[in-house]
Amino acid sequence: MVMQGTGEKDRINIAIDGPAGAGKSTVARKVANRLHYIYVDTGAMYRAVTWFMLNEGISSENSEKVLQMAQNMVIELKPHENGQMVWLNGEDVTPYIRSHQVSSEVSRYAQIEGLRTQLVHLQRQMAERKGVVMDGRDIGTTVLPDAEVKIFMTASVKERALRRFNELNGAEEITLEQLEIDIAKRDRLDQEREVSPLKCAEDAIVLDTTDMGIDQVVEVIVSHCISHMDGEK
Ligand code: DC
């Protein structure tokens, strides 16, 4: 397993898609660290826009206004030891974007076609020079259809709710049952929307992580990437 000396020209892009709470972001970040790649959390971009709109009192039904406001928005993703920081218009919004309110509204804003076009454009720019691990819902199908490695991560609704519950660690007053209901609802909205729905790319590797630990999942993905890179030489 030789990573040293991997030149810029050998770099690949890795797309990680899957439903809410499948562990994509933790895994994607670790894979990026292992390969010395850049991690791009696209969900955080949709969340930052949602937080902004909710703060400004702009409903997801008013798509015209949403698009108008989004046009002048500056979103930056900055690496941080605990994950990724999201800055919006020069302000660090990382602490706000995972609130229950943002989580329950984000799918509605993510359905707005023009907003997706703007964010997809930004995401493609971030991956232009390769060496990116990008996680989301439509990365392998729409954002980076030419990504060299595509992973579709899933886990049962029960397991995903449990992971979110443990992640929140009492920070919000919400029961495990309510989280299960919310996740199932979000799955439905993400899968049924007309523009870029959550869908497994035909050439993606499907990983059901219900009974897998994070490090085990990371290992499978990294091994696959390395085999791919070795195969290309
Ligand atoms: O991965 P996440 O839970 O942080 O994503 C938040 C929401 O953003 C999710 O409900 C769907 C939406 N999303 C999307 O539509 N497309 C992406 N590429 C990433 C996220």
mmCIF file of N, CA and C in Angstrom, residues 76-211:
data_model
loop_
_atom_site.group_PDB
_atom_site.id
_atom_site.type_symbol
_atom_site.label_atom_id
_atom_site.label_comp_id
_atom_site.label_asym_id
_atom_site.label_seq_id
_atom_site.Cartn_x
_atom_site.Cartn_y
_atom_site.Cartn_z
ATOM 1 N N GLU A 76 -17.861 29.048 1.914
ATOM 2 C CA GLU A 76 -16.493 28.501 1.947
ATOM 3 C C GLU A 76 -16.454 27.288 2.873
ATOM 4 N N LEU A 77 -15.756 26.245 2.450
ATOM 5 C CA LEU A 77 -15.549 25.077 3.300
ATOM 6 C C LEU A 77 -14.090 25.095 3.725
ATOM 7 N N LYS A 78 -13.872 25.060 5.048
ATOM 8 C CA LYS A 78 -12.487 25.103 5.530
ATOM 9 C C LYS A 78 -12.200 23.873 6.370
ATOM 10 N N PRO A 79 -11.085 23.195 6.082
ATOM 11 C CA PRO A 79 -10.764 22.000 6.875
ATOM 12 C C PRO A 79 -10.506 22.351 8.325
ATOM 13 N N HIS A 80 -10.898 21.462 9.222
ATOM 14 C CA HIS A 80 -10.700 21.666 10.656
ATOM 15 C C HIS A 80 -10.473 20.302 11.272
ATOM 16 N N GLU A 81 -9.749 20.251 12.382
ATOM 17 C CA GLU A 81 -9.413 18.933 12.935
ATOM 18 C C GLU A 81 -10.659 18.143 13.336
ATOM 19 N N ASN A 82 -11.753 18.837 13.706
ATOM 20 C CA ASN A 82 -12.967 18.109 14.084
ATOM 21 C C ASN A 82 -13.949 17.959 12.937
ATOM 22 N N GLY A 83 -13.503 18.191 11.744
ATOM 23 C CA GLY A 83 -14.431 18.069 10.619
ATOM 24 C C GLY A 83 -14.228 19.211 9.670
ATOM 25 N N GLN A 84 -15.316 19.717 9.170
ATOM 26 C CA GLN A 84 -15.203 20.795 8.204
ATOM 27 C C GLN A 84 -15.958 22.011 8.725
ATOM 28 N N MET A 85 -15.351 23.179 8.567
ATOM 29 C CA MET A 85 -16.039 24.396 8.981
ATOM 30 C C MET A 85 -16.708 25.012 7.760
ATOM 31 N N VAL A 86 -17.880 25.566 7.991
ATOM 32 C CA VAL A 86 -18.614 26.186 6.893
ATOM 33 C C VAL A 86 -18.756 27.671 7.188
ATOM 34 N N TRP A 87 -18.299 28.471 6.259
ATOM 35 C CA TRP A 87 -18.418 29.916 6.397
ATOM 36 C C TRP A 87 -19.388 30.427 5.355
ATOM 37 N N LEU A 88 -20.260 31.313 5.795
ATOM 38 C CA LEU A 88 -21.218 31.881 4.869
ATOM 39 C C LEU A 88 -21.143 33.401 4.960
ATOM 40 N N ASN A 89 -20.875 34.026 3.840
ATOM 41 C CA ASN A 89 -20.705 35.484 3.792
ATOM 42 C C ASN A 89 -19.762 35.984 4.879
ATOM 43 N N GLY A 90 -18.649 35.259 5.054
ATOM 44 C CA GLY A 90 -17.624 35.709 6.000
ATOM 45 C C GLY A 90 -17.897 35.355 7.449
ATOM 46 N N GLU A 91 -18.983 34.584 7.719
ATOM 47 C CA GLU A 91 -19.290 34.224 9.105
ATOM 48 C C GLU A 91 -19.223 32.708 9.260
ATOM 49 N N ASP A 92 -18.641 32.260 10.385
ATOM 50 C CA ASP A 92 -18.581 30.823 10.651
ATOM 51 C C ASP A 92 -19.965 30.355 11.112
ATOM 52 N N VAL A 93 -20.634 29.561 10.263
ATOM 53 C CA VAL A 93 -21.990 29.121 10.615
ATOM 54 C C VAL A 93 -22.011 27.643 11.053
ATOM 55 N N THR A 94 -20.809 27.059 11.195
ATOM 56 C CA THR A 94 -20.697 25.632 11.553
ATOM 57 C C THR A 94 -21.568 25.244 12.761
ATOM 58 N N PRO A 95 -21.584 26.065 13.836
ATOM 59 C CA PRO A 95 -22.339 25.621 15.007
ATOM 60 C C PRO A 95 -23.853 25.575 14.790
ATOM 61 N N TYR A 96 -24.347 26.219 13.753
ATOM 62 C CA TYR A 96 -25.810 26.333 13.602
ATOM 63 C C TYR A 96 -26.429 25.355 12.614
ATOM 64 N N ILE A 97 -25.614 24.815 11.706
ATOM 65 C CA ILE A 97 -26.216 24.107 10.564
ATOM 66 C C ILE A 97 -26.700 22.692 10.863
ATOM 67 N N ARG A 98 -26.375 22.160 12.052
ATOM 68 C CA ARG A 98 -26.845 20.798 12.350
ATOM 69 C C ARG A 98 -27.996 20.804 13.342
ATOM 70 N N SER A 99 -28.612 21.967 13.559
ATOM 71 C CA SER A 99 -29.735 22.028 14.496
ATOM 72 C C SER A 99 -30.902 21.217 13.937
ATOM 73 N N HIS A 100 -31.812 20.861 14.836
ATOM 74 C CA HIS A 100 -32.964 20.065 14.415
ATOM 75 C C HIS A 100 -33.802 20.833 13.394
ATOM 76 N N GLN A 101 -33.896 22.137 13.609
ATOM 77 C CA GLN A 101 -34.715 22.954 12.701
ATOM 78 C C GLN A 101 -34.150 22.925 11.267
ATOM 79 N N VAL A 102 -32.828 23.114 11.162
ATOM 80 C CA VAL A 102 -32.197 23.076 9.833
ATOM 81 C C VAL A 102 -32.349 21.671 9.235
ATOM 82 N N SER A 103 -32.133 20.636 10.051
ATOM 83 C CA SER A 103 -32.247 19.258 9.550
ATOM 84 C C SER A 103 -33.637 18.971 9.001
ATOM 85 N N SER A 104 -34.663 19.508 9.674
ATOM 86 C CA SER A 104 -36.000 19.161 9.183
ATOM 87 C C SER A 104 -36.441 20.021 8.000
ATOM 88 N N GLU A 105 -35.764 21.121 7.737
ATOM 89 C CA GLU A 105 -36.180 21.979 6.615
ATOM 90 C C GLU A 105 -35.301 21.835 5.370
ATOM 91 N N VAL A 106 -34.081 21.314 5.556
ATOM 92 C CA VAL A 106 -33.092 21.372 4.460
ATOM 93 C C VAL A 106 -33.557 20.675 3.176
ATOM 94 N N SER A 107 -34.269 19.555 3.299
ATOM 95 C CA SER A 107 -34.698 18.841 2.087
ATOM 96 C C SER A 107 -35.620 19.696 1.220
ATOM 97 N N ARG A 108 -36.375 20.574 1.863
ATOM 98 C CA ARG A 108 -37.299 21.423 1.085
ATOM 99 C C ARG A 108 -36.526 22.434 0.234
ATOM 100 N N TYR A 109 -35.493 23.028 0.805
ATOM 101 C CA TYR A 109 -34.682 23.988 0.028
ATOM 102 C C TYR A 109 -33.865 23.238 -1.032
ATOM 103 N N ALA A 110 -33.433 22.011 -0.672
ATOM 104 C CA ALA A 110 -32.594 21.240 -1.605
ATOM 105 C C ALA A 110 -33.373 20.779 -2.845
ATOM 106 N N GLN A 111 -34.688 20.983 -2.823
ATOM 107 C CA GLN A 111 -35.494 20.603 -3.991
ATOM 108 C C GLN A 111 -35.533 21.694 -5.051
ATOM 109 N N ILE A 112 -35.037 22.878 -4.694
ATOM 110 C CA ILE A 112 -35.141 24.008 -5.629
ATOM 111 C C ILE A 112 -34.079 23.870 -6.721
ATOM 112 N N GLU A 113 -34.545 23.692 -7.944
ATOM 113 C CA GLU A 113 -33.649 23.354 -9.055
ATOM 114 C C GLU A 113 -32.518 24.371 -9.244
ATOM 115 N N GLY A 114 -32.876 25.654 -9.273
ATOM 116 C CA GLY A 114 -31.867 26.692 -9.520
ATOM 117 C C GLY A 114 -30.812 26.732 -8.420
ATOM 118 N N LEU A 115 -31.232 26.430 -7.209
ATOM 119 C CA LEU A 115 -30.284 26.418 -6.086
ATOM 120 C C LEU A 115 -29.303 25.252 -6.265
ATOM 121 N N ARG A 116 -29.841 24.105 -6.675
ATOM 122 C CA ARG A 116 -28.974 22.945 -6.915
ATOM 123 C C ARG A 116 -27.973 23.266 -8.022
ATOM 124 N N THR A 117 -28.444 23.928 -9.076
ATOM 125 C CA THR A 117 -27.542 24.262 -10.192
ATOM 126 C C THR A 117 -26.376 25.083 -9.676
ATOM 127 N N GLN A 118 -26.670 26.079 -8.834
ATOM 128 C CA GLN A 118 -25.597 26.941 -8.308
ATOM 129 C C GLN A 118 -24.613 26.152 -7.451
ATOM 130 N N LEU A 119 -25.158 25.291 -6.575
ATOM 131 C CA LEU A 119 -24.269 24.561 -5.667
ATOM 132 C C LEU A 119 -23.479 23.478 -6.410
ATOM 133 N N VAL A 120 -24.123 22.832 -7.394
ATOM 134 C CA VAL A 120 -23.423 21.801 -8.175
ATOM 135 C C VAL A 120 -22.252 22.437 -8.930
ATOM 136 N N HIS A 121 -22.467 23.634 -9.452
ATOM 137 C CA HIS A 121 -21.416 24.353 -10.165
ATOM 138 C C HIS A 121 -20.201 24.566 -9.238
ATOM 139 N N LEU A 122 -20.495 25.028 -8.036
ATOM 140 C CA LEU A 122 -19.425 25.249 -7.041
ATOM 141 C C LEU A 122 -18.707 23.935 -6.704
ATOM 142 N N GLN A 123 -19.496 22.884 -6.538
ATOM 143 C CA GLN A 123 -18.921 21.580 -6.150
ATOM 144 C C GLN A 123 -18.001 21.052 -7.256
ATOM 145 N N ARG A 124 -18.416 21.234 -8.491
ATOM 146 C CA ARG A 124 -17.566 20.763 -9.607
ATOM 147 C C ARG A 124 -16.261 21.542 -9.644
ATOM 148 N N GLN A 125 -16.338 22.835 -9.363
ATOM 149 C CA GLN A 125 -15.104 23.648 -9.337
ATOM 150 C C GLN A 125 -14.146 23.114 -8.284
ATOM 151 N N MET A 126 -14.716 22.733 -7.116
ATOM 152 C CA MET A 126 -13.868 22.248 -6.018
ATOM 153 C C MET A 126 -13.147 20.955 -6.397
ATOM 154 N N ALA A 127 -13.734 20.180 -7.312
ATOM 155 C CA ALA A 127 -13.168 18.868 -7.656
ATOM 156 C C ALA A 127 -12.352 18.885 -8.951
ATOM 157 N N GLU A 128 -12.228 20.062 -9.534
ATOM 158 C CA GLU A 128 -11.584 20.172 -10.845
ATOM 159 C C GLU A 128 -10.176 19.585 -10.899
ATOM 160 N N ARG A 129 -9.418 19.828 -9.815
ATOM 161 C CA ARG A 129 -8.007 19.394 -9.824
ATOM 162 C C ARG A 129 -7.829 17.995 -9.254
ATOM 163 N N LYS A 130 -8.931 17.294 -9.057
ATOM 164 C CA LYS A 130 -8.923 15.916 -8.509
ATOM 165 C C LYS A 130 -8.386 15.894 -7.069
ATOM 166 N N GLY A 131 -8.332 14.692 -6.504
ATOM 167 C CA GLY A 131 -7.867 14.591 -5.123
ATOM 168 C C GLY A 131 -8.935 15.037 -4.135
ATOM 169 N N VAL A 132 -10.215 14.749 -4.478
ATOM 170 C CA VAL A 132 -11.317 15.188 -3.618
ATOM 171 C C VAL A 132 -12.170 13.986 -3.207
ATOM 172 N N VAL A 133 -12.568 13.971 -1.931
ATOM 173 C CA VAL A 133 -13.571 13.010 -1.465
ATOM 174 C C VAL A 133 -14.816 13.842 -1.196
ATOM 175 N N MET A 134 -15.872 13.609 -1.968
ATOM 176 C CA MET A 134 -17.066 14.446 -1.844
ATOM 177 C C MET A 134 -18.245 13.590 -1.404
ATOM 178 N N ASP A 135 -18.950 14.041 -0.361
ATOM 179 C CA ASP A 135 -20.115 13.251 0.042
ATOM 180 C C ASP A 135 -21.405 14.037 -0.126
ATOM 181 N N GLY A 136 -22.479 13.298 -0.421
ATOM 182 C CA GLY A 136 -23.775 13.940 -0.647
ATOM 183 C C GLY A 136 -24.827 12.939 -1.036
ATOM 184 N N ARG A 137 -25.693 13.354 -1.956
ATOM 185 C CA ARG A 137 -26.781 12.468 -2.405
ATOM 186 C C ARG A 137 -26.685 12.184 -3.900
ATOM 187 N N ASP A 138 -26.115 13.132 -4.641
ATOM 188 C CA ASP A 138 -26.137 13.065 -6.105
ATOM 189 C C ASP A 138 -24.730 13.204 -6.683
ATOM 190 N N ILE A 139 -23.724 12.871 -5.906
ATOM 191 C CA ILE A 139 -22.351 13.117 -6.362
ATOM 192 C C ILE A 139 -21.992 12.157 -7.509
ATOM 193 N N GLY A 140 -22.241 10.857 -7.297
ATOM 194 C CA GLY A 140 -21.888 9.887 -8.332
ATOM 195 C C GLY A 140 -22.778 9.968 -9.565
ATOM 196 N N THR A 141 -24.003 10.459 -9.386
ATOM 197 C CA THR A 141 -24.941 10.498 -10.520
ATOM 198 C C THR A 141 -24.900 11.821 -11.272
ATOM 199 N N THR A 142 -24.761 12.941 -10.555
ATOM 200 C CA THR A 142 -24.914 14.250 -11.193
ATOM 201 C C THR A 142 -23.691 15.162 -11.074
ATOM 202 N N VAL A 143 -23.164 15.295 -9.878
ATOM 203 C CA VAL A 143 -22.090 16.275 -9.671
ATOM 204 C C VAL A 143 -20.793 15.800 -10.330
ATOM 205 N N LEU A 144 -20.394 14.571 -10.008
ATOM 206 C CA LEU A 144 -19.146 14.032 -10.565
ATOM 207 C C LEU A 144 -19.404 12.663 -11.195
ATOM 208 N N PRO A 145 -20.153 12.627 -12.299
ATOM 209 C CA PRO A 145 -20.455 11.311 -12.890
ATOM 210 C C PRO A 145 -19.200 10.580 -13.352
ATOM 211 N N ASP A 146 -18.074 11.318 -13.513
ATOM 212 C CA ASP A 146 -16.830 10.674 -13.938
ATOM 213 C C ASP A 146 -15.903 10.338 -12.770
ATOM 214 N N ALA A 147 -16.402 10.453 -11.549
ATOM 215 C CA ALA A 147 -15.556 10.121 -10.388
ATOM 216 C C ALA A 147 -15.029 8.696 -10.566
ATOM 217 N N GLU A 148 -13.747 8.511 -10.277
ATOM 218 C CA GLU A 148 -13.126 7.208 -10.510
ATOM 219 C C GLU A 148 -13.659 6.143 -9.552
ATOM 220 N N VAL A 149 -13.964 6.555 -8.302
ATOM 221 C CA VAL A 149 -14.522 5.603 -7.335
ATOM 222 C C VAL A 149 -15.830 6.173 -6.797
ATOM 223 N N LYS A 150 -16.875 5.343 -6.845
ATOM 224 C CA LYS A 150 -18.188 5.764 -6.335
ATOM 225 C C LYS A 150 -18.664 4.762 -5.285
ATOM 226 N N ILE A 151 -19.058 5.302 -4.146
ATOM 227 C CA ILE A 151 -19.524 4.446 -3.051
ATOM 228 C C ILE A 151 -20.947 4.870 -2.699
ATOM 229 N N PHE A 152 -21.824 3.918 -2.485
ATOM 230 C CA PHE A 152 -23.168 4.227 -1.999
ATOM 231 C C PHE A 152 -23.307 3.564 -0.634
ATOM 232 N N MET A 153 -23.331 4.415 0.423
ATOM 233 C CA MET A 153 -23.381 3.891 1.789
ATOM 234 C C MET A 153 -24.798 3.904 2.324
ATOM 235 N N THR A 154 -25.234 2.775 2.872
ATOM 236 C CA THR A 154 -26.559 2.748 3.477
ATOM 237 C C THR A 154 -26.451 2.129 4.870
ATOM 238 N N ALA A 155 -27.563 2.172 5.606
ATOM 239 C CA ALA A 155 -27.703 1.465 6.877
ATOM 240 C C ALA A 155 -29.199 1.500 7.172
ATOM 241 N N SER A 156 -29.681 0.614 8.011
ATOM 242 C CA SER A 156 -31.119 0.598 8.307
ATOM 243 C C SER A 156 -31.527 1.928 8.955
ATOM 244 N N VAL A 157 -32.820 2.273 8.830
ATOM 245 C CA VAL A 157 -33.326 3.531 9.421
ATOM 246 C C VAL A 157 -33.078 3.525 10.930
ATOM 247 N N LYS A 158 -33.321 2.386 11.566
ATOM 248 C CA LYS A 158 -33.135 2.250 13.021
ATOM 249 C C LYS A 158 -31.692 2.566 13.411
ATOM 250 N N GLU A 159 -30.764 1.988 12.687
ATOM 251 C CA GLU A 159 -29.347 2.176 12.993
ATOM 252 C C GLU A 159 -28.939 3.639 12.754
ATOM 253 N N ARG A 160 -29.448 4.224 11.685
ATOM 254 C CA ARG A 160 -29.082 5.610 11.374
ATOM 255 C C ARG A 160 -29.635 6.568 12.423
ATOM 256 N N ALA A 161 -30.870 6.284 12.908
ATOM 257 C CA ALA A 161 -31.467 7.134 13.952
ATOM 258 C C ALA A 161 -30.639 7.022 15.229
ATOM 259 N N LEU A 162 -30.212 5.813 15.525
ATOM 260 C CA LEU A 162 -29.416 5.577 16.731
ATOM 261 C C LEU A 162 -28.084 6.333 16.660
ATOM 262 N N ARG A 163 -27.472 6.324 15.479
ATOM 263 C CA ARG A 163 -26.193 7.043 15.313
ATOM 264 C C ARG A 163 -26.390 8.537 15.522
ATOM 265 N N ARG A 164 -27.462 9.103 14.938
ATOM 266 C CA ARG A 164 -27.726 10.538 15.117
ATOM 267 C C ARG A 164 -28.000 10.858 16.582
ATOM 268 N N PHE A 165 -28.743 9.959 17.244
ATOM 269 C CA PHE A 165 -29.104 10.148 18.654
ATOM 270 C C PHE A 165 -27.832 10.216 19.496
ATOM 271 N N ASN A 166 -26.934 9.295 19.258
ATOM 272 C CA ASN A 166 -25.666 9.274 20.011
ATOM 273 C C ASN A 166 -24.809 10.490 19.683
ATOM 274 N N GLU A 167 -24.870 10.911 18.420
ATOM 275 C CA GLU A 167 -24.098 12.068 17.980
ATOM 276 C C GLU A 167 -24.596 13.337 18.700
ATOM 277 N N LEU A 168 -25.920 13.460 18.834
ATOM 278 C CA LEU A 168 -26.493 14.648 19.488
ATOM 279 C C LEU A 168 -26.152 14.655 20.972
ATOM 280 N N ASN A 169 -26.071 13.442 21.576
ATOM 281 C CA ASN A 169 -25.632 13.295 22.948
ATOM 282 C C ASN A 169 -26.376 14.229 23.903
ATOM 283 N N GLY A 170 -27.691 14.296 23.750
ATOM 284 C CA GLY A 170 -28.506 15.109 24.648
ATOM 285 C C GLY A 170 -28.487 16.591 24.369
ATOM 286 N N ALA A 171 -27.812 17.024 23.304
ATOM 287 C CA ALA A 171 -27.711 18.459 23.005
ATOM 288 C C ALA A 171 -29.076 19.045 22.606
ATOM 289 N N GLU A 172 -29.967 18.173 22.122
ATOM 290 C CA GLU A 172 -31.301 18.657 21.756
ATOM 291 C C GLU A 172 -32.330 17.716 22.362
ATOM 292 N N GLU A 173 -33.487 18.269 22.727
ATOM 293 C CA GLU A 173 -34.522 17.434 23.318
ATOM 294 C C GLU A 173 -35.290 16.709 22.238
ATOM 295 N N ILE A 174 -34.817 15.527 21.885
ATOM 296 C CA ILE A 174 -35.503 14.756 20.855
ATOM 297 C C ILE A 174 -35.338 13.276 21.163
ATOM 298 N N THR A 175 -36.431 12.530 20.977
ATOM 299 C CA THR A 175 -36.361 11.107 21.297
ATOM 300 C C THR A 175 -35.849 10.320 20.095
ATOM 301 N N LEU A 176 -35.422 9.107 20.374
ATOM 302 C CA LEU A 176 -34.931 8.218 19.319
ATOM 303 C C LEU A 176 -36.061 7.938 18.322
ATOM 304 N N GLU A 177 -37.274 7.778 18.845
ATOM 305 C CA GLU A 177 -38.430 7.471 17.984
ATOM 306 C C GLU A 177 -38.670 8.627 17.016
ATOM 307 N N GLN A 178 -38.577 9.864 17.537
ATOM 308 C CA GLN A 178 -38.813 11.036 16.676
ATOM 309 C C GLN A 178 -37.727 11.120 15.597
ATOM 310 N N LEU A 179 -36.491 10.801 15.983
ATOM 311 C CA LEU A 179 -35.395 10.834 15.004
ATOM 312 C C LEU A 179 -35.628 9.821 13.889
ATOM 313 N N GLU A 180 -36.160 8.658 14.280
ATOM 314 C CA GLU A 180 -36.455 7.619 13.284
ATOM 315 C C GLU A 180 -37.494 8.123 12.289
ATOM 316 N N ILE A 181 -38.529 8.777 12.824
ATOM 317 C CA ILE A 181 -39.595 9.316 11.963
ATOM 318 C C ILE A 181 -39.010 10.382 11.032
ATOM 319 N N ASP A 182 -38.183 11.272 11.592
ATOM 320 C CA ASP A 182 -37.590 12.365 10.803
ATOM 321 C C ASP A 182 -36.697 11.822 9.682
ATOM 322 N N ILE A 183 -35.898 10.817 10.009
ATOM 323 C CA ILE A 183 -34.963 10.263 9.011
ATOM 324 C C ILE A 183 -35.743 9.583 7.884
ATOM 325 N N ALA A 184 -36.790 8.855 8.238
ATOM 326 C CA ALA A 184 -37.599 8.180 7.211
ATOM 327 C C ALA A 184 -38.256 9.220 6.301
ATOM 328 N N LYS A 185 -38.685 10.335 6.913
ATOM 329 C CA LYS A 185 -39.334 11.397 6.128
ATOM 330 C C LYS A 185 -38.314 12.040 5.181
ATOM 331 N N ARG A 186 -37.117 12.287 5.697
ATOM 332 C CA ARG A 186 -36.061 12.922 4.893
ATOM 333 C C ARG A 186 -35.643 11.986 3.745
ATOM 334 N N ASP A 187 -35.576 10.698 4.018
ATOM 335 C CA ASP A 187 -35.253 9.721 2.967
ATOM 336 C C ASP A 187 -36.258 9.858 1.833
ATOM 337 N N ARG A 188 -37.540 9.933 2.234
ATOM 338 C CA ARG A 188 -38.606 9.995 1.234
ATOM 339 C C ARG A 188 -38.468 11.250 0.380
ATOM 340 N N LEU A 189 -38.266 12.388 1.057
ATOM 341 C CA LEU A 189 -38.149 13.666 0.322
ATOM 342 C C LEU A 189 -36.932 13.640 -0.599
ATOM 343 N N ASP A 190 -35.814 13.113 -0.116
ATOM 344 C CA ASP A 190 -34.575 13.092 -0.913
ATOM 345 C C ASP A 190 -34.692 12.141 -2.107
ATOM 346 N N GLN A 191 -35.445 11.037 -1.899
ATOM 347 C CA GLN A 191 -35.551 10.044 -2.988
ATOM 348 C C GLN A 191 -36.604 10.422 -4.018
ATOM 349 N N GLU A 192 -37.603 11.180 -3.561
ATOM 350 C CA GLU A 192 -38.726 11.425 -4.470
ATOM 351 C C GLU A 192 -38.661 12.757 -5.193
ATOM 352 N N ARG A 193 -37.684 13.617 -4.849
ATOM 353 C CA ARG A 193 -37.667 14.918 -5.502
ATOM 354 C C ARG A 193 -37.320 14.746 -6.986
ATOM 355 N N GLU A 194 -37.795 15.710 -7.786
ATOM 356 C CA GLU A 194 -37.624 15.558 -9.232
ATOM 357 C C GLU A 194 -36.189 15.811 -9.685
ATOM 358 N N VAL A 195 -35.543 16.821 -9.065
ATOM 359 C CA VAL A 195 -34.193 17.173 -9.505
ATOM 360 C C VAL A 195 -33.157 16.397 -8.701
ATOM 361 N N SER A 196 -32.270 15.690 -9.389
ATOM 362 C CA SER A 196 -31.178 14.964 -8.732
ATOM 363 C C SER A 196 -31.592 14.226 -7.467
ATOM 364 N N PRO A 197 -32.512 13.292 -7.551
ATOM 365 C CA PRO A 197 -32.900 12.583 -6.324
ATOM 366 C C PRO A 197 -31.762 11.701 -5.809
ATOM 367 N N LEU A 198 -31.887 11.313 -4.545
ATOM 368 C CA LEU A 198 -30.914 10.373 -3.976
ATOM 369 C C LEU A 198 -31.073 9.059 -4.723
ATOM 370 N N LYS A 199 -30.019 8.632 -5.394
ATOM 371 C CA LYS A 199 -30.104 7.424 -6.219
ATOM 372 C C LYS A 199 -28.704 6.816 -6.304
ATOM 373 N N CYS A 200 -28.677 5.505 -6.317
ATOM 374 C CA CYS A 200 -27.369 4.839 -6.399
ATOM 375 C C CYS A 200 -26.903 4.832 -7.853
ATOM 376 N N ALA A 201 -25.686 5.310 -8.112
ATOM 377 C CA ALA A 201 -25.156 5.288 -9.484
ATOM 378 C C ALA A 201 -24.959 3.827 -9.902
ATOM 379 N N GLU A 202 -25.140 3.569 -11.181
ATOM 380 C CA GLU A 202 -25.043 2.179 -11.663
ATOM 381 C C GLU A 202 -23.670 1.569 -11.398
ATOM 382 N N ASP A 203 -22.636 2.422 -11.440
ATOM 383 C CA ASP A 203 -21.280 1.898 -11.255
ATOM 384 C C ASP A 203 -20.761 2.114 -9.834
ATOM 385 N N ALA A 204 -21.688 2.316 -8.876
ATOM 386 C CA ALA A 204 -21.250 2.527 -7.482
ATOM 387 C C ALA A 204 -21.120 1.194 -6.743
ATOM 388 N N ILE A 205 -20.242 1.193 -5.762
ATOM 389 C CA ILE A 205 -20.125 0.027 -4.875
ATOM 390 C C ILE A 205 -21.074 0.285 -3.715
ATOM 391 N N VAL A 206 -21.979 -0.660 -3.444
ATOM 392 C CA VAL A 206 -22.949 -0.464 -2.359
ATOM 393 C C VAL A 206 -22.387 -1.059 -1.070
ATOM 394 N N LEU A 207 -22.368 -0.233 -0.023
ATOM 395 C CA LEU A 207 -21.866 -0.697 1.277
ATOM 396 C C LEU A 207 -22.970 -0.549 2.319
ATOM 397 N N ASP A 208 -23.506 -1.646 2.797
ATOM 398 C CA ASP A 208 -24.489 -1.577 3.885
ATOM 399 C C ASP A 208 -23.693 -1.611 5.187
ATOM 400 N N THR A 209 -23.719 -0.487 5.900
ATOM 401 C CA THR A 209 -22.840 -0.344 7.068
ATOM 402 C C THR A 209 -23.553 -0.633 8.391
ATOM 403 N N THR A 210 -24.793 -1.190 8.307
ATOM 404 C CA THR A 210 -25.562 -1.418 9.543
ATOM 405 C C THR A 210 -24.726 -2.146 10.595
ATOM 406 N N ASP A 211 -24.001 -3.164 10.156
ATOM 407 C CA ASP A 211 -23.219 -3.948 11.118
ATOM 408 C C ASP A 211 -21.717 -3.735 10.971
#
